[in-house]
mmCIF file of C-alpha atoms in Angstrom:
data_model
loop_
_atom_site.group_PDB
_atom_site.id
_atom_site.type_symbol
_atom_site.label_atom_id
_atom_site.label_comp_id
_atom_site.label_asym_id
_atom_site.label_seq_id
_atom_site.Cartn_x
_atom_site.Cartn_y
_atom_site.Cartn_z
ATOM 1 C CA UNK A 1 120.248 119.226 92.682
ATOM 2 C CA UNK A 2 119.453 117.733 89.214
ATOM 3 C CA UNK A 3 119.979 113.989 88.121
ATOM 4 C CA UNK A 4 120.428 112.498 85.187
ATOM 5 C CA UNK A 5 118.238 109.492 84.767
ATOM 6 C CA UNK A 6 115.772 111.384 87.366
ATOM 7 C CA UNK A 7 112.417 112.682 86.603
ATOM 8 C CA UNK A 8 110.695 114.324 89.049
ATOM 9 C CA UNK A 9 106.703 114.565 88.697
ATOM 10 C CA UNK A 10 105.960 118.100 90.371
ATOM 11 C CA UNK A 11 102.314 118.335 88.989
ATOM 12 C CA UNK A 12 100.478 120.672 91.460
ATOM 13 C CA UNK A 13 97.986 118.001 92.262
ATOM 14 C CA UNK A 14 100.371 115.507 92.924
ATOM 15 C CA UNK A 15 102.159 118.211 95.545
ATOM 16 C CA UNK A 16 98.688 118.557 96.757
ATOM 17 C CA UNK A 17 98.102 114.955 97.579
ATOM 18 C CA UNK A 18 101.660 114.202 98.895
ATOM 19 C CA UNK A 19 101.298 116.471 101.500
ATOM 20 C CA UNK A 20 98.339 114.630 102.097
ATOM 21 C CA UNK A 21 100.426 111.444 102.623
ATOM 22 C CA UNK A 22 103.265 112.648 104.296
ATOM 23 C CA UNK A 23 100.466 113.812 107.352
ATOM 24 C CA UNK A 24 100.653 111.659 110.100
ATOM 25 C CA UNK A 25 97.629 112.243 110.726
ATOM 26 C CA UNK A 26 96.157 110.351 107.767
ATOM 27 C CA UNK A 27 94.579 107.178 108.730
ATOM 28 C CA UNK A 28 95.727 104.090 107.053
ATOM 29 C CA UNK A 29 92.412 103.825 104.424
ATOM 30 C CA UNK A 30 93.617 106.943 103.565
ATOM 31 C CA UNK A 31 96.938 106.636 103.084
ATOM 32 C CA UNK A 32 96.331 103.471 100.223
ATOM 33 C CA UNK A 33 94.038 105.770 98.949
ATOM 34 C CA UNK A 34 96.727 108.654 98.007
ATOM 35 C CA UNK A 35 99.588 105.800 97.422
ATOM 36 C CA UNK A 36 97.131 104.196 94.512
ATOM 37 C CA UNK A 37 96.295 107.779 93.017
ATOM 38 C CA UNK A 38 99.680 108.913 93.125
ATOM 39 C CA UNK A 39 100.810 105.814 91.240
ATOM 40 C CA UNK A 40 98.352 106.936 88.641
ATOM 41 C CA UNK A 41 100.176 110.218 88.130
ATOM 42 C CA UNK A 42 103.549 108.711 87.820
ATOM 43 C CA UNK A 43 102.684 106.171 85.907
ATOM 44 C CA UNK A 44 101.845 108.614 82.911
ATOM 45 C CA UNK A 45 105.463 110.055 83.334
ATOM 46 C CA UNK A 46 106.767 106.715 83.730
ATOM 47 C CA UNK A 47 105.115 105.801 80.412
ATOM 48 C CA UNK A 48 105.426 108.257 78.361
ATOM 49 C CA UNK A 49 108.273 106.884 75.639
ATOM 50 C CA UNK A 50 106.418 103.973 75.022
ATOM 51 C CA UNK A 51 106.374 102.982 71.924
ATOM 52 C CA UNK A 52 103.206 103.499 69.554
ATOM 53 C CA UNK A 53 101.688 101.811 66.122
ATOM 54 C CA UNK A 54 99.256 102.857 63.904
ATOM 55 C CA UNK A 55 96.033 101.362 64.276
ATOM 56 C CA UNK A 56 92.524 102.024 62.188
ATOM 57 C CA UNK A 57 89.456 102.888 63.864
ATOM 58 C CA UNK A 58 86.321 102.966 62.131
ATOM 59 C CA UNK A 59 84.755 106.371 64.295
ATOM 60 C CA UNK A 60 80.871 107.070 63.603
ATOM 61 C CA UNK A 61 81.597 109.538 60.814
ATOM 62 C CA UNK A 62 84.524 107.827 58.565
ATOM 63 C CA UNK A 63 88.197 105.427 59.171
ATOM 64 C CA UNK A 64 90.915 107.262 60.542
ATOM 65 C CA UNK A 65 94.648 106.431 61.240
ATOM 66 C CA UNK A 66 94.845 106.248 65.358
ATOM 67 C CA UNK A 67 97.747 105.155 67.826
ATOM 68 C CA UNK A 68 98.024 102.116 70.290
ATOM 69 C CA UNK A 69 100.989 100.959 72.291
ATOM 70 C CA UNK A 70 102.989 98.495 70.490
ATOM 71 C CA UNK A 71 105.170 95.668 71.613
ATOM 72 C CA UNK A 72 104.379 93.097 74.703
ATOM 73 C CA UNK A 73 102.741 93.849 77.507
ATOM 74 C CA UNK A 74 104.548 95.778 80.645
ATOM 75 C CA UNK A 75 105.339 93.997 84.010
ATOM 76 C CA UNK A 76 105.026 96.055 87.004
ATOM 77 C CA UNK A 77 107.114 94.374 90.102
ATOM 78 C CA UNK A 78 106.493 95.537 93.064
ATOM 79 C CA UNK A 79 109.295 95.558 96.251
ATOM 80 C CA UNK A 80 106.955 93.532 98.927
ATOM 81 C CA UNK A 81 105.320 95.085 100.614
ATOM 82 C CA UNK A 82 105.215 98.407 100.238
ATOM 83 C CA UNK A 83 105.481 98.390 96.327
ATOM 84 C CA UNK A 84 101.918 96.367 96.678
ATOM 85 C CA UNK A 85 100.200 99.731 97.350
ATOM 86 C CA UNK A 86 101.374 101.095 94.255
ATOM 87 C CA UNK A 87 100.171 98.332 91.868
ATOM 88 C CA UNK A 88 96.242 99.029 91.477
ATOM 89 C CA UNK A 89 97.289 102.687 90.471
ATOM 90 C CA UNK A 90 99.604 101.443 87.424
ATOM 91 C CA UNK A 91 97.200 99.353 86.456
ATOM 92 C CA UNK A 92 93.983 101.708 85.927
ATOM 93 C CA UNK A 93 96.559 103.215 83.703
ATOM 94 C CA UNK A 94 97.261 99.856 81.647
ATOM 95 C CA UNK A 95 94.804 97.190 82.723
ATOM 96 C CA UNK A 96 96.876 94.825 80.749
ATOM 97 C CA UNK A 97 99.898 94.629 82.907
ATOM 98 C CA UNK A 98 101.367 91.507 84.099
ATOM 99 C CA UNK A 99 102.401 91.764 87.919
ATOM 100 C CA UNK A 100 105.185 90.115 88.997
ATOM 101 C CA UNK A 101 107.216 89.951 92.855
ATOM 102 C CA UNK A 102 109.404 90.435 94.549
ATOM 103 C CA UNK A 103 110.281 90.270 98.367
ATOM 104 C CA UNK A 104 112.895 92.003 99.926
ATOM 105 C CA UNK A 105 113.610 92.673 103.804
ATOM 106 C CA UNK A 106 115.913 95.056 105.409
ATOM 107 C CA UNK A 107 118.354 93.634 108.010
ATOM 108 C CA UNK A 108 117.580 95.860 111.208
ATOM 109 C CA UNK A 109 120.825 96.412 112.138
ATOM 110 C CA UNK A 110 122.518 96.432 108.855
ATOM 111 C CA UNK A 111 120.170 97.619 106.580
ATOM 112 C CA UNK A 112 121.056 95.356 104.174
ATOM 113 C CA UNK A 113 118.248 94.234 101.941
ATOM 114 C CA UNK A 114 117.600 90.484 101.651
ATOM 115 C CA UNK A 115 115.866 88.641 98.842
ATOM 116 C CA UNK A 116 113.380 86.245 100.165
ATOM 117 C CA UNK A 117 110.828 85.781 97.299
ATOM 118 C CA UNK A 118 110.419 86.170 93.385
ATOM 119 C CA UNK A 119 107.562 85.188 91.181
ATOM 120 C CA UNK A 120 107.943 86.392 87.360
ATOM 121 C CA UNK A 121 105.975 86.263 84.339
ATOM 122 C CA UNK A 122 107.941 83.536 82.219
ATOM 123 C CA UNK A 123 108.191 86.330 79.542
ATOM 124 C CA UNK A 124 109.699 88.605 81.523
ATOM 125 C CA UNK A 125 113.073 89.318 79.912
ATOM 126 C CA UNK A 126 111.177 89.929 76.616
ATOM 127 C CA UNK A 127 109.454 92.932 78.490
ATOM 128 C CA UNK A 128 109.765 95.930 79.533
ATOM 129 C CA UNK A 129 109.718 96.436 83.477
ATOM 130 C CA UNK A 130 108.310 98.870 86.275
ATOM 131 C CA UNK A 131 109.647 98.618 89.739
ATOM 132 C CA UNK A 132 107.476 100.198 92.474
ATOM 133 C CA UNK A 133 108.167 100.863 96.204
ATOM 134 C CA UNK A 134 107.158 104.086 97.522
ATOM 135 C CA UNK A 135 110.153 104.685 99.126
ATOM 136 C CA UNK A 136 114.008 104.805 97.638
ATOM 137 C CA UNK A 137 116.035 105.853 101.378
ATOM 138 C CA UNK A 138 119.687 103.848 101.235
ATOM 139 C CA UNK A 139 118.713 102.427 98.269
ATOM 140 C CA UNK A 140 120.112 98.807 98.821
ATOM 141 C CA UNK A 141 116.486 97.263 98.370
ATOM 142 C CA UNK A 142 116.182 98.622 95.070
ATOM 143 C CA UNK A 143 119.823 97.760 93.923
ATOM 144 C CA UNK A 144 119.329 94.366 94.484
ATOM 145 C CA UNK A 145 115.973 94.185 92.782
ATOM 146 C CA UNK A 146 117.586 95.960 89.928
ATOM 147 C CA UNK A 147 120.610 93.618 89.959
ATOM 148 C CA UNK A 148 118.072 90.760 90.228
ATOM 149 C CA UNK A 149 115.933 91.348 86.936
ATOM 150 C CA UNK A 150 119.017 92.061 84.899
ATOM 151 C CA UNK A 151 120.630 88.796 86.367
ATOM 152 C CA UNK A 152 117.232 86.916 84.715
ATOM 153 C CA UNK A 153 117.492 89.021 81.110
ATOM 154 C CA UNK A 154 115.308 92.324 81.608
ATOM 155 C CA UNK A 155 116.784 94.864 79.681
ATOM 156 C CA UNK A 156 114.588 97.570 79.970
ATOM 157 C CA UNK A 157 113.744 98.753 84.188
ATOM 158 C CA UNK A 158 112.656 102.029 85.076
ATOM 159 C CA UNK A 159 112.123 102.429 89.563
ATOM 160 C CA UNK A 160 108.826 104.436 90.346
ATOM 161 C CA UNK A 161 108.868 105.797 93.974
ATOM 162 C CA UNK A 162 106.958 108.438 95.578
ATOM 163 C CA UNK A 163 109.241 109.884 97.865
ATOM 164 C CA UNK A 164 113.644 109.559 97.308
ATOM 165 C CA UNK A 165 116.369 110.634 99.575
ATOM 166 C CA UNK A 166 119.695 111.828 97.733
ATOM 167 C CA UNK A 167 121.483 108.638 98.863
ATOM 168 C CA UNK A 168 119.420 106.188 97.391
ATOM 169 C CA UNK A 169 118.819 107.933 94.373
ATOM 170 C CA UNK A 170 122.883 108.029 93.837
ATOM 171 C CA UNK A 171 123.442 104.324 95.085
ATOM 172 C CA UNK A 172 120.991 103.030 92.396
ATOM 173 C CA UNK A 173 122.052 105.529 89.506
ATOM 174 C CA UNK A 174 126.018 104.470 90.272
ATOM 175 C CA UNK A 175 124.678 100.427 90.243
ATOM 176 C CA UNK A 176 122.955 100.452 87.352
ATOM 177 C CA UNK A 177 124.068 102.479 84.108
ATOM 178 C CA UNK A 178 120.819 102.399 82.396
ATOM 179 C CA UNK A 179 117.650 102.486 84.907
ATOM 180 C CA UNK A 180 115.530 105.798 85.400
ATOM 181 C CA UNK A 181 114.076 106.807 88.227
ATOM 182 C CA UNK A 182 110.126 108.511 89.153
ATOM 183 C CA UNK A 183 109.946 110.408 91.750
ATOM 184 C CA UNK A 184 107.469 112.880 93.315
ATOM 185 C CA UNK A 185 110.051 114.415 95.511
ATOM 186 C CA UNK A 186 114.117 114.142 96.381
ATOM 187 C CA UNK A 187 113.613 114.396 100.359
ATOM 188 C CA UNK A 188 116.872 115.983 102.332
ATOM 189 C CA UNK A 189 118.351 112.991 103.371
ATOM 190 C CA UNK A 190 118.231 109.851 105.887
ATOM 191 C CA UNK A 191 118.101 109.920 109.888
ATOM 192 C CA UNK A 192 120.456 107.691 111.702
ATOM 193 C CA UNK A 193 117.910 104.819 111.666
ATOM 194 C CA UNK A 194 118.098 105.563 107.543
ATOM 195 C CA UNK A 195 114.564 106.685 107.487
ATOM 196 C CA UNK A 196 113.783 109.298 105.139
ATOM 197 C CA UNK A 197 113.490 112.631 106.028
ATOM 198 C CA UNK A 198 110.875 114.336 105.692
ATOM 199 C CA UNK A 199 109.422 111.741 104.439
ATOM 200 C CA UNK A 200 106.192 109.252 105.103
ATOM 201 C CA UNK A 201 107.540 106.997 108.054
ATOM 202 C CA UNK A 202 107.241 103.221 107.197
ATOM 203 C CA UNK A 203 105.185 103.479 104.003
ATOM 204 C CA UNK A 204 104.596 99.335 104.771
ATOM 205 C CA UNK A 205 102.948 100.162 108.253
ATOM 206 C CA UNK A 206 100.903 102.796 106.993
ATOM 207 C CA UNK A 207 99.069 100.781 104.124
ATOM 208 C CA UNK A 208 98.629 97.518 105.693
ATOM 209 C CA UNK A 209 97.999 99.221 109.351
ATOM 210 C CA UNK A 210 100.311 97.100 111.201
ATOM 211 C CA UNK A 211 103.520 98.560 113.490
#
């Protein structure tokens, strides 16, 4: 099923290395590996409306009109501690990023996300932002980061995930009225322990090798 404000990034190498990830069987170097490079795909997607000026370049032969991203510099915020994985891809697209954090927690029991930590670029709500977890399951984690930025002045959010379940997808859409959301799949749904399924167990465990 389609969604508006939902792009989906279906490149056949990207299929190729998500299958990859979802393998239990791939060890934890691995799996950073694959989270990193898969960031690197969406992040052209994710990118792809920014906005451009003309620039001269003086090439070996003559001047010529080029293009170069205009406007201030992009902050990528990662969801601790998952999102963390997906930071060094973003940024071999755009070295120039400014990083920011934030850490949120899901309640065991409740699965409500808690807020714990933030650390922002001063400049932030003159910028435009990219938050990154790999995974969007109930998504209450990503709500409240979402609700958090606006609440400090960002106007401009876009939520870059590698793997969504329906449910999350529709809580964050119905939350906010104006963020988009990357994907490289929309997963059938949540088990009762709202896991994703298929999807890539705790993405967390798997890049920082802990249980």
């Amino acid at each position: 099923m389609p969604y508006e404000r939902v792009t989906v990034v279906d490149h056949p190498m990207v299929q190729h290395k998500l299958s990859k990830l979802r393998s239990k069987d791939t060890s934890s170097k691995d799996f950073r590996a694959l989270v990193r490079e898969l960031a690197l795909f969406e992040g052209y997607e994710a990118t792809r409306d920014l906005a451009l000026e003309d620039v001269e370049v003086e090439t070996p032969i003559c001047k010529t009109t080029c293009k170069q991203v205009a406007g201030k510099k992009m902050v990528i915020v990662p969801i601790l501690r998952a999102g963390l994985g997906m930071v060094e891809g973003v940024q071999e697209l755009m070295p120039s990023t400014f990083v920011g954090h934030l850490g949120m927690y899901r309640d065991p029991e409740t699965h409500e996300p808690h807020e714990y930590y933030a650390k922002m670029p001063d400049s932030i709500a003159e910028r435009d932002v990219l938050v990154v977890d790999p995974m969007l399951a109930t998504g209450g984690s990503a709500v409240a980061a979402i609700q958090y930025l606006r609440k400090i002045g960002v106007k401009n959010v876009k939520l870059m995930v590698l793997v969504a379940a329906p449910a999350g997808i529709e809580a964050v859409l119905a939350a906010d009225p104006d963020v988009r959301i990357y994907t490289c799949a929309i997963d059938e749904g949540l088990n009762d322990h709202a896991y994703i399924v298929p999807g890539l167990g705790d993405a967390g465990d798997r890049i920082f090798g802990t249980k």
